[in-house]
Amino acid sequence: MLQETGGPVPPNTDHAVSVSLPTWEANVAYEEGELWVINKMQCGYPRFFVHPIIQELATEIISRFGDREKEAATLFPSPHTARVCQTFISSKISPEEAHKIRVLDFAPTQQLEAELPTITSLLSCVIYPKEFAKIAKQVWQHSGDGVSSRRGEFCLGALKDDLLAERKSSTADAASQRFCKGPRRYQGRGSVTGIGKGALHATTSTNQPQEGRESVQFIEERFGRNLNISLANQAKVAVRRRIAGVLTEDVDLSEALDKTSDEGRIAGLAESDVYLFPTGMSSIFNSHRLLLNARGPLKSVCFGFPYIDTLKILEKWGPGCVFYGGGSSQDLDDLESRLASGERFLGLFTEFPGNPLLKSPDLKRIRDLADKYDFAVVVDETVGNFLNINVLSHADIVVSSLTKIFSGDSNVMGGSAVLNPHGKYYQLLKHTFSRDYEDNVWVEDVVFLERNSRDFVSRIEKINSTTENITQMLKDSPLVKNVYYPKYNPSLPLYEAFRTPTGGYGGLFSVTFHSTAEAVAFFDNLEVLKGPSLGTNFTLRYVSLIWLWLVISDNSLTQHL
């Protein structure tokens, strides 16, 4: 066993985004909420499991500003994201109870603000009676907009040292905020000059100036590292350039910044058309939110068997959605019939290819219907990834979870949304994003994301080759009933229509066996790390309840769809 039940994946990683569930029994127990698994979990996938650092920060806030016996808190990076949660909770309870829900906003004190000039909001907290915790958890899970563990770590230290101020209102000035100058041992030393000038401990660059001990002592002793705001902003530029396709080979940060061309893999696509989000789910949630802002309250279409939270977003925010779980030509016939009869939609959300059956939707027909009947197309290409497929030409927005194969290291969350510069809604969406988009990606997270993605190009080539070899071996085995992989899927022609000249079929596949006993034996004896998430630079056996269902009986799933 490579990692005990509940341990971080990767091992010995403070901010790991996966957790070890090494046996079939452990996976079933986790899905069913059995305490023998839950109590062992040191971490978990961040949208489903609140990191211990964030739990500690929430407890500290409640102890200072709430009632520890009766109240709980859910933490967000901005006033807007917190108020989305407040509004959602209020919509699910009575008006008499809704007044118990409140939001506290925190900003850097004057002492810290001087060194964080680009960060106006560090933390916003929704405080509510404990009996509403399950409702708040829905927002945390579905929206993907909760604070990251690294942001939580920074804010916890800042709060304990009184370097966070409660912001009474959006117009309140610094004089009206509650703050102090920090611990007595640091008072009288002048400004906190270390932040923004040193180098993050894990990403030190020889291009960065090195400061003397006197200038960085304050922040080093408090947090054990420096926050390099300049480096973070540069990292965001490099990440956007990689996603836009401006960078077509493995390069480090300095080379990425030296790249002069601003045109990406599609003519006219620039890095400015790429928007970053704290998680992949946040990119979907906010693309839907901004589409509603741009086009008004219309139902959406969820096409194909989706990642569950995509469907929940479309169902719980806005007027709802029509769900076509099969993603078949018959489903498109039905959709076309609805459209022809006068029904109208905000947009169609789909994955290319889908997970776990790795089936590709008919994007060409979807695009034709969208042009004829006036709806937007949003494609999640996380599983395929933009080096293997190019779906932007047939979408208005392409979203992706950068947590997965783009990062690979399984130690940071991230997401992106790319606007099609030739799309029908480009000007409308560009205006709406320019007005309503919030950059809530934490500075340390993007530094890790940029570092992890430097070998993205060469890593994809290795993943494609290795996975093709493994899936062929499994297909040839008499022990295996079915292998689900784009290369072997009946929808292969639909995938091939969007495969890039050098692209492959990705690193995700699903396997079914002839019996549950065979599936359990295979799973329990496979010596690889096992847990949620996918697309890592190490073999990770991705398991979920729907995957277990598929393994037990793929026919049942096919019939359901």
Coordinates of C-alpha atoms in Angstrom, one line a residue:
M1 CA 0.0 0.0 0.0
L2 CA 1.5 3.3 -1.1
Q3 CA -0.5 5.5 1.3
E4 CA -2.7 4.7 4.3
T5 CA -6.4 5.4 4.2
G6 CA -7.0 9.2 4.6
G7 CA -3.4 10.2 3.9
P8 CA -2.6 13.0 1.5
V9 CA -2.0 12.3 -2.2
P10 CA 0.7 13.0 -3.1
P11 CA 2.2 11.8 0.3
N12 CA 3.9 14.4 2.6
T13 CA 2.1 17.3 0.8
D14 CA 0.5 20.0 3.0
H15 CA -1.8 21.3 0.3
A16 CA -2.5 18.0 -1.5
V17 CA -5.8 18.0 -3.5
S18 CA -6.4 14.2 -3.3
V19 CA -6.7 11.7 -0.5
S20 CA -5.8 8.0 -0.3
L21 CA -8.7 5.6 -0.6
P22 CA -6.7 2.5 -1.3
T23 CA -9.3 -0.2 -1.1
W24 CA -12.7 -0.9 -2.7
E25 CA -14.2 -1.0 0.9
A26 CA -12.7 2.4 1.7
N27 CA -14.2 4.0 -1.4
V28 CA -17.7 2.6 -0.6
A29 CA -17.4 3.7 3.0
Y30 CA -16.3 7.2 2.0
E31 CA -19.3 7.6 -0.3
E32 CA -21.6 6.4 2.4
G33 CA -20.1 8.7 5.0
E34 CA -18.8 5.9 7.4
L35 CA -16.8 7.4 10.2
W36 CA -14.0 4.8 10.1
V37 CA -12.9 6.4 6.9
I38 CA -14.1 10.0 7.5
N39 CA -12.2 10.2 10.8
K40 CA -8.9 9.1 9.2
M41 CA -9.0 11.8 6.5
Q42 CA -6.1 14.2 6.8
C43 CA -7.2 16.0 3.7
G44 CA -9.5 15.5 0.7
Y45 CA -10.6 17.0 -2.6
P46 CA -10.9 20.6 -1.6
R47 CA -14.5 21.2 -2.8
F48 CA -15.7 18.2 -0.8
F49 CA -13.5 18.3 2.2
V50 CA -12.6 21.5 4.1
H51 CA -8.8 21.6 4.7
P52 CA -7.8 21.5 8.4
I53 CA -6.2 24.9 8.0
I54 CA -9.4 26.4 6.7
Q55 CA -11.3 24.7 9.5
E56 CA -9.0 26.2 12.1
L57 CA -9.4 29.7 10.5
A58 CA -13.2 29.3 10.5
T59 CA -13.1 28.3 14.2
E60 CA -10.9 31.3 15.0
I61 CA -13.3 33.7 13.3
I62 CA -16.3 32.2 15.1
S63 CA -14.5 32.5 18.5
R64 CA -13.9 36.2 17.8
F65 CA -17.0 37.3 16.0
G66 CA -19.7 34.6 16.6
D67 CA -21.2 32.0 19.0
R68 CA -19.0 28.9 19.1
E69 CA -21.9 26.8 20.4
K70 CA -24.5 27.9 17.8
E71 CA -22.7 29.2 14.7
A72 CA -20.5 28.1 11.9
A73 CA -18.6 29.9 9.1
T74 CA -17.9 29.3 5.4
L75 CA -15.0 31.2 4.0
F76 CA -14.7 32.9 0.6
P77 CA -12.1 35.1 -1.1
S78 CA -14.3 38.2 -1.8
P79 CA -17.4 40.0 -0.6
H80 CA -19.2 39.0 -3.9
T81 CA -18.5 35.3 -3.5
A82 CA -19.6 35.4 0.1
R83 CA -22.8 37.1 -0.7
V84 CA -23.6 34.5 -3.4
C85 CA -23.5 32.0 -0.5
Q86 CA -25.6 34.3 1.8
T87 CA -28.2 34.7 -0.9
F88 CA -28.3 30.9 -1.6
I89 CA -28.8 30.0 2.1
S90 CA -31.4 32.7 2.5
S91 CA -33.4 31.3 -0.5
K92 CA -33.6 27.9 1.2
I93 CA -34.9 29.1 4.6
S94 CA -37.7 31.3 6.0
P95 CA -37.5 35.1 5.9
E96 CA -37.5 35.0 9.7
E97 CA -34.4 32.8 9.8
A98 CA -32.6 34.6 6.9
H99 CA -31.7 37.6 9.1
K100 CA -29.4 35.3 11.1
I101 CA -27.1 35.0 8.1
R102 CA -24.4 37.6 8.0
V103 CA -21.2 38.3 6.2
L104 CA -17.9 39.7 7.6
D105 CA -15.4 41.1 5.2
F106 CA -11.7 41.4 6.1
A107 CA -9.0 43.4 4.4
P108 CA -5.3 44.0 5.1
T109 CA -4.6 46.5 7.8
Q110 CA -2.6 49.6 6.9
Q111 CA 0.6 47.9 7.9
L112 CA -0.1 44.9 5.6
E113 CA -1.9 46.8 2.9
A114 CA 1.2 48.8 2.0
E115 CA 2.9 45.6 1.0
L116 CA -0.2 44.1 -0.7
P117 CA -1.3 47.0 -3.0
T118 CA -3.1 44.8 -5.4
I119 CA -5.1 42.8 -2.9
T120 CA -8.0 44.8 -1.6
S121 CA -9.9 41.8 -0.1
L122 CA -8.3 38.9 1.7
L123 CA -11.2 37.1 3.2
S124 CA -15.0 37.2 3.5
C125 CA -16.9 35.0 5.9
V126 CA -20.5 33.8 5.9
I127 CA -21.6 33.2 9.4
Y128 CA -24.8 31.2 10.0
P129 CA -26.5 28.9 12.6
K130 CA -25.0 25.4 12.5
E131 CA -28.2 23.8 11.3
F132 CA -27.7 25.5 7.9
A133 CA -24.2 24.1 7.4
K134 CA -25.4 21.6 4.8
I135 CA -26.9 24.3 2.7
A136 CA -23.7 26.4 2.9
K137 CA -21.7 23.3 1.9
Q138 CA -23.6 23.1 -1.4
V139 CA -22.2 26.5 -2.4
W140 CA -18.7 25.6 -1.3
Q141 CA -18.9 22.4 -3.4
H142 CA -20.8 23.5 -6.5
S143 CA -19.4 27.0 -7.0
G144 CA -15.7 26.2 -6.3
D145 CA -15.3 29.7 -5.0
G146 CA -14.3 28.9 -1.4
V147 CA -10.9 30.0 -0.1
S148 CA -7.9 27.8 -0.9
S149 CA -5.8 26.2 1.8
R150 CA -2.8 28.5 1.0
R151 CA -5.0 31.6 1.3
G152 CA -6.4 30.2 4.5
E153 CA -2.9 29.6 5.9
F154 CA -1.9 33.2 5.2
C155 CA -5.1 34.6 6.6
L156 CA -4.9 32.5 9.7
G157 CA -1.5 33.9 10.5
A158 CA -2.5 37.4 9.7
L159 CA -5.6 37.2 11.8
K160 CA -3.7 35.8 14.8
D161 CA -1.2 38.7 14.5
D162 CA -4.0 41.3 14.1
L163 CA -3.0 42.1 10.6
L164 CA -6.5 41.6 9.2
A165 CA -9.1 44.3 9.6
E166 CA -12.9 43.8 9.6
R167 CA -14.2 46.0 6.8
K168 CA -17.4 47.6 8.0
S169 CA -18.6 48.5 4.5
S170 CA -17.3 48.7 1.0
T171 CA -16.8 52.5 1.4
A172 CA -15.2 52.4 4.8
D173 CA -11.8 53.9 4.9
A174 CA -8.8 52.5 6.9
A175 CA -9.5 54.8 9.8
S176 CA -12.9 53.1 10.4
Q177 CA -11.5 49.6 10.4
R178 CA -10.5 47.6 13.5
F179 CA -6.8 46.8 13.4
C180 CA -3.6 47.0 15.4
K181 CA 0.0 47.4 14.3
G182 CA 0.8 43.7 14.7
P183 CA 2.8 41.9 17.4
R184 CA 4.7 44.1 19.9
R185 CA 8.0 42.5 18.9
Y186 CA 7.6 44.0 15.4
Q187 CA 6.3 47.4 16.2
G188 CA 8.6 50.4 15.5
R189 CA 10.4 48.7 12.6
G190 CA 8.7 50.6 9.9
S191 CA 6.8 49.0 7.0
V192 CA 6.6 45.3 6.2
T193 CA 9.1 45.5 3.3
G194 CA 9.6 41.8 2.8
I195 CA 6.3 41.1 1.1
G196 CA 6.4 41.6 -2.7
K197 CA 10.2 41.7 -2.8
G198 CA 11.5 38.3 -1.7
A199 CA 11.0 35.0 -3.4
L200 CA 8.4 32.3 -2.5
H201 CA 10.4 29.6 -0.8
A202 CA 9.5 26.8 -3.2
T203 CA 9.9 28.9 -6.4
T204 CA 13.0 30.9 -5.9
S205 CA 14.2 32.4 -9.2
T206 CA 17.7 33.6 -9.9
N207 CA 16.2 36.5 -11.7
Q208 CA 14.6 37.8 -8.4
P209 CA 16.5 40.3 -6.2
Q210 CA 17.6 39.0 -2.9
E211 CA 16.8 41.2 0.1
G212 CA 18.8 41.5 3.3
R213 CA 17.6 39.9 6.6
E214 CA 16.5 43.2 8.0
S215 CA 14.1 43.9 5.2
V216 CA 12.3 40.5 5.3
Q217 CA 12.5 39.4 8.9
F218 CA 9.0 40.5 9.8
I219 CA 7.2 38.4 7.2
E220 CA 9.6 35.5 7.3
E221 CA 9.2 35.0 11.1
R222 CA 5.4 35.3 10.8
F223 CA 4.7 33.2 7.8
G224 CA 7.9 31.3 7.0
R225 CA 7.9 32.7 3.5
N226 CA 7.6 35.8 1.4
L227 CA 4.6 36.6 -0.8
N228 CA 6.1 37.8 -4.1
I229 CA 3.2 39.8 -5.6
S230 CA 5.3 40.7 -8.7
L231 CA 6.2 37.0 -9.3
A232 CA 2.5 36.0 -8.9
N233 CA 1.4 38.6 -11.5
Q234 CA 4.1 37.3 -13.9
A235 CA 2.9 33.7 -13.2
K236 CA -0.6 34.6 -14.3
V237 CA 0.6 36.0 -17.6
A238 CA 2.6 32.8 -18.2
V239 CA -0.3 30.5 -17.4
R240 CA -2.7 32.5 -19.6
R241 CA -0.1 32.3 -22.5
R242 CA 0.2 28.5 -22.1
I243 CA -3.6 28.1 -22.2
A244 CA -4.0 30.4 -25.2
G245 CA -1.4 28.4 -27.0
V246 CA 1.1 31.2 -27.3
L247 CA 3.6 28.8 -25.8
T248 CA 3.9 25.6 -27.7
E249 CA 6.9 24.1 -25.9
D250 CA 8.2 23.6 -22.4
V251 CA 9.7 26.9 -21.1
D252 CA 10.4 28.5 -17.7
L253 CA 8.9 31.7 -16.4
S254 CA 11.5 34.1 -17.8
E255 CA 11.2 32.6 -21.4
A256 CA 7.4 32.6 -21.1
L257 CA 7.4 36.3 -20.3
D258 CA 9.9 37.1 -23.2
K259 CA 7.5 35.6 -25.7
T260 CA 6.5 38.5 -27.9
S261 CA 3.6 37.0 -30.0
D262 CA 0.2 37.5 -28.5
E263 CA -1.6 35.2 -30.9
G264 CA -2.5 31.8 -29.7
R265 CA -3.5 28.5 -31.3
I266 CA -6.5 30.1 -33.0
A267 CA -6.1 33.2 -35.1
G268 CA -7.0 36.2 -33.1
L269 CA -6.9 34.4 -29.7
A270 CA -4.9 36.4 -27.2
E271 CA -3.9 35.8 -23.6
S272 CA -6.4 38.5 -22.7
D273 CA -9.2 36.1 -23.8
V274 CA -8.1 33.7 -21.0
Y275 CA -9.6 34.2 -17.6
L276 CA -8.3 32.4 -14.5
F277 CA -10.4 31.1 -11.6
P278 CA -9.5 29.4 -8.3
T279 CA -10.9 26.0 -9.4
G280 CA -12.3 24.4 -12.5
M281 CA -15.8 24.4 -11.0
S282 CA -15.4 28.1 -10.4
S283 CA -14.8 28.6 -14.1
I284 CA -18.0 26.8 -14.9
F285 CA -20.0 28.4 -12.2
N286 CA -18.9 31.9 -13.2
S287 CA -19.2 31.3 -16.9
H288 CA -22.9 30.4 -16.2
R289 CA -23.3 33.4 -13.9
L290 CA -21.8 35.8 -16.5
L291 CA -23.9 34.3 -19.3
L292 CA -27.0 35.0 -17.1
N293 CA -25.7 38.6 -16.6
A294 CA -25.1 39.0 -20.4
R295 CA -28.3 37.3 -21.8
G296 CA -30.8 37.4 -19.0
P297 CA -32.7 34.6 -17.1
L298 CA -33.0 31.6 -19.5
K299 CA -32.8 27.9 -18.9
S300 CA -29.7 26.0 -19.9
V301 CA -29.1 22.6 -21.6
C302 CA -26.8 20.1 -19.9
F303 CA -25.8 17.7 -22.7
G304 CA -24.2 14.3 -22.1
F305 CA -23.4 12.6 -18.8
P306 CA -21.7 15.5 -16.9
Y307 CA -19.6 15.9 -13.9
I308 CA -22.3 16.1 -11.3
D309 CA -21.6 19.6 -10.0
T310 CA -22.0 21.1 -13.5
L311 CA -25.6 19.8 -13.5
K312 CA -26.2 21.0 -10.0
I313 CA -25.0 24.5 -10.9
L314 CA -27.5 24.7 -13.8
E315 CA -30.3 23.3 -11.7
K316 CA -29.8 25.4 -8.6
W317 CA -28.8 28.9 -10.0
G318 CA -31.0 30.6 -12.5
P319 CA -34.2 29.2 -14.1
G320 CA -33.0 25.6 -14.3
C321 CA -32.0 23.3 -17.1
V322 CA -33.0 20.5 -19.5
F323 CA -30.8 17.5 -19.0
Y324 CA -29.9 15.1 -21.8
G325 CA -27.8 12.5 -20.0
G326 CA -27.2 10.3 -23.1
G327 CA -25.7 12.9 -25.3
S328 CA -27.0 11.0 -28.3
S329 CA -28.2 12.0 -31.7
Q330 CA -31.8 11.2 -30.5
D331 CA -31.2 13.8 -27.7
L332 CA -30.2 16.4 -30.3
D333 CA -33.3 15.5 -32.3
D334 CA -35.4 16.2 -29.2
L335 CA -33.5 19.5 -28.5
E336 CA -34.0 20.6 -32.1
S337 CA -37.7 19.8 -31.8
R338 CA -38.0 22.0 -28.7
L339 CA -36.1 24.8 -30.4
A340 CA -38.2 24.6 -33.6
S341 CA -41.3 24.9 -31.4
G342 CA -40.1 28.2 -30.0
E343 CA -38.3 27.1 -26.7
R344 CA -35.2 29.2 -26.1
F345 CA -32.1 28.5 -24.0
L346 CA -29.2 30.5 -22.4
G347 CA -26.6 28.0 -23.4
L348 CA -25.6 24.4 -23.8
F349 CA -23.0 22.9 -21.4
T350 CA -21.2 19.8 -22.4
E351 CA -17.9 17.9 -21.9
F352 CA -15.5 16.8 -24.6
P353 CA -15.0 13.9 -24.1
G354 CA -17.3 13.0 -21.2
N355 CA -16.3 11.2 -18.0
P356 CA -16.4 8.2 -17.2
L357 CA -17.6 6.8 -20.6
L358 CA -15.2 9.0 -22.6
K359 CA -17.9 9.7 -25.2
S360 CA -17.7 12.7 -27.4
P361 CA -20.7 14.9 -28.3
D362 CA -21.5 16.0 -31.8
L363 CA -20.1 19.5 -31.5
K364 CA -20.6 20.3 -35.2
R365 CA -24.4 19.7 -35.0
I366 CA -24.6 21.5 -31.6
R367 CA -22.8 24.5 -33.2
D368 CA -25.3 24.6 -36.1
L369 CA -28.2 24.5 -33.7
A370 CA -26.7 27.2 -31.6
D371 CA -26.2 29.5 -34.6
K372 CA -29.7 28.9 -35.9
Y373 CA -31.5 29.2 -32.6
D374 CA -29.4 31.7 -30.7
F375 CA -27.8 30.0 -27.6
A376 CA -24.3 29.9 -26.4
V377 CA -22.1 26.8 -26.3
V378 CA -19.8 26.1 -23.2
V379 CA -17.4 23.1 -23.5
D380 CA -15.5 21.6 -20.7
E381 CA -12.3 20.2 -22.2
T382 CA -10.6 19.1 -19.0
V383 CA -10.4 15.4 -19.9
G384 CA -9.3 16.1 -23.5
N385 CA -7.1 19.1 -22.9
F386 CA -6.3 21.7 -25.5
L387 CA -3.1 20.1 -26.7
N388 CA -5.0 17.0 -27.8
I389 CA -8.2 18.7 -29.1
N390 CA -9.2 22.1 -30.4
V391 CA -12.9 22.7 -29.6
L392 CA -12.8 26.5 -29.2
S393 CA -13.8 27.0 -32.9
H394 CA -17.2 25.4 -32.1
A395 CA -17.7 26.9 -28.6
D396 CA -18.3 30.4 -27.2
I397 CA -16.5 29.6 -24.0
V398 CA -14.1 26.7 -23.3
V399 CA -13.7 25.9 -19.6
S400 CA -11.1 23.6 -17.9
S401 CA -9.9 22.4 -14.6
L402 CA -6.3 23.4 -14.3
T403 CA -6.1 21.3 -11.2
K404 CA -5.9 18.2 -13.3
I405 CA -3.5 17.5 -16.2
F406 CA -2.4 21.1 -16.6
S407 CA -0.9 21.2 -13.1
G408 CA -0.2 17.5 -12.7
D409 CA 1.3 17.8 -9.3
S410 CA -2.0 17.5 -7.4
N411 CA -1.0 20.2 -5.0
V412 CA -2.9 23.2 -6.2
M413 CA -6.4 24.0 -7.6
G414 CA -7.1 26.2 -10.6
G415 CA -9.5 26.8 -13.5
S416 CA -9.8 28.7 -16.7
A417 CA -12.3 30.1 -19.2
V418 CA -11.4 31.0 -22.7
L419 CA -13.6 33.2 -24.9
N420 CA -13.8 32.4 -28.7
P421 CA -12.7 35.6 -30.4
H422 CA -14.7 34.6 -33.5
G423 CA -17.8 33.5 -31.5
K424 CA -21.2 35.1 -32.0
Y425 CA -21.3 36.3 -28.4
Y426 CA -17.7 37.4 -28.2
Q427 CA -18.3 41.2 -27.9
L428 CA -21.1 40.7 -25.4
L429 CA -19.2 38.2 -23.3
K430 CA -16.0 40.3 -23.5
H431 CA -17.9 43.3 -22.2
T432 CA -19.6 41.3 -19.4
F433 CA -16.4 39.6 -18.3
S434 CA -14.6 43.0 -18.3
R435 CA -17.3 44.4 -16.0
D436 CA -18.1 41.4 -13.7
Y437 CA -15.1 39.1 -13.7
E438 CA -13.3 38.7 -10.3
D439 CA -9.7 37.5 -10.2
N440 CA -9.8 35.4 -7.0
V441 CA -6.8 33.2 -7.7
W442 CA -4.5 33.4 -4.6
V443 CA -1.0 34.6 -5.3
E444 CA 0.8 31.5 -3.9
D445 CA -1.6 29.2 -5.8
V446 CA -0.8 30.7 -9.2
V447 CA 3.0 30.6 -8.5
F448 CA 2.7 26.8 -7.9
L449 CA 0.4 26.4 -10.9
E450 CA 2.8 28.1 -13.2
R451 CA 5.7 26.1 -11.9
N452 CA 3.9 22.8 -12.3
S453 CA 2.8 23.5 -15.8
R454 CA 6.2 24.3 -17.3
D455 CA 6.5 20.7 -18.6
F456 CA 2.9 20.5 -19.7
V457 CA 3.7 20.0 -23.4
S458 CA 6.2 17.1 -23.0
R459 CA 4.1 15.6 -20.2
I460 CA 1.0 15.3 -22.4
E461 CA 3.0 13.4 -25.1
K462 CA 4.2 10.9 -22.5
I463 CA 0.7 10.5 -21.0
N464 CA -0.9 9.9 -24.4
S465 CA 1.6 7.3 -25.3
T466 CA 1.5 5.4 -22.0
T467 CA -2.2 5.4 -21.8
E468 CA -2.6 4.0 -25.4
N469 CA -0.3 1.2 -24.5
I470 CA -2.1 0.4 -21.3
T471 CA -5.6 0.5 -22.8
Q472 CA -4.5 -1.8 -25.6
M473 CA -3.1 -4.3 -23.1
L474 CA -6.4 -4.2 -21.1
K475 CA -8.5 -4.6 -24.3
D476 CA -6.5 -7.7 -25.1
S477 CA -7.0 -9.3 -21.7
P478 CA -9.8 -11.9 -21.3
L479 CA -10.3 -10.7 -17.8
V480 CA -11.5 -7.3 -18.9
K481 CA -15.1 -6.8 -20.2
N482 CA -14.9 -3.3 -21.6
V483 CA -12.4 -0.4 -21.9
Y484 CA -13.8 3.1 -22.2
Y485 CA -11.3 5.4 -24.0
P486 CA -11.8 7.9 -26.8
K487 CA -9.7 5.8 -29.2
Y488 CA -12.0 2.8 -28.8
N489 CA -15.3 4.7 -28.3
P490 CA -18.1 4.5 -31.0
S491 CA -18.0 8.3 -31.0
L492 CA -14.4 8.2 -32.2
P493 CA -15.2 10.1 -35.5
L494 CA -16.6 12.9 -33.4
Y495 CA -13.4 13.1 -31.4
E496 CA -11.2 12.8 -34.5
A497 CA -12.9 15.9 -36.0
F498 CA -11.4 18.0 -33.2
R499 CA -8.1 16.2 -32.6
T500 CA -5.1 18.4 -33.2
P501 CA -2.4 17.2 -35.7
T502 CA -0.1 16.1 -32.9
G503 CA -2.8 15.3 -30.4
G504 CA -3.6 12.0 -28.7
Y505 CA -6.5 10.6 -26.7
G506 CA -5.6 11.7 -23.1
G507 CA -4.8 9.9 -19.9
L508 CA -8.2 9.0 -18.5
F509 CA -9.9 5.7 -19.2
S510 CA -12.4 3.4 -17.5
V511 CA -12.5 -0.4 -17.2
T512 CA -15.3 -2.9 -16.4
F513 CA -14.9 -6.5 -15.5
H514 CA -17.2 -9.5 -15.7
S515 CA -18.0 -9.6 -12.0
T516 CA -17.9 -7.4 -8.9
A517 CA -15.4 -9.8 -7.3
E518 CA -13.0 -9.5 -10.2
A519 CA -13.3 -5.7 -10.1
V520 CA -12.6 -5.7 -6.3
A521 CA -9.6 -8.0 -6.7
F522 CA -8.1 -5.9 -9.4
F523 CA -8.6 -2.6 -7.6
D524 CA -7.3 -3.8 -4.2
N525 CA -4.2 -5.4 -5.6
L526 CA -3.2 -2.6 -8.0
E527 CA -0.1 -0.9 -6.5
V528 CA -0.8 2.7 -7.4
L529 CA -2.1 5.7 -5.5
K530 CA -5.8 5.8 -5.4
G531 CA -8.1 8.7 -4.7
P532 CA -10.2 11.5 -6.2
S533 CA -8.9 13.8 -9.0
L534 CA -7.3 12.9 -12.2
G535 CA -4.6 14.0 -14.7
T536 CA -1.6 13.8 -12.3
N537 CA 2.0 13.3 -13.3
F538 CA 1.9 10.0 -11.4
T539 CA -0.5 7.1 -11.8
L540 CA -3.7 7.9 -9.8
R541 CA -6.6 5.5 -9.7
Y542 CA -9.6 7.8 -9.9
V543 CA -12.6 6.5 -8.1
S544 CA -16.1 7.9 -7.5
L545 CA -19.5 6.4 -6.8
I546 CA -20.5 6.6 -10.4
W547 CA -17.3 4.9 -11.4
L548 CA -17.9 2.1 -8.9
W549 CA -21.4 1.7 -10.3
L550 CA -19.9 1.4 -13.8
V551 CA -17.4 -1.2 -12.8
I552 CA -20.1 -3.4 -11.2
S553 CA -22.3 -3.3 -14.2
D554 CA -21.6 -1.1 -17.2
N555 CA -24.9 -2.3 -18.8
S556 CA -26.9 -0.7 -16.0
L557 CA -25.3 2.6 -16.6
T558 CA -25.8 2.4 -20.4
Q559 CA -29.4 1.5 -19.9
H560 CA -29.9 4.4 -17.5
L561 CA -28.4 6.8 -20.0

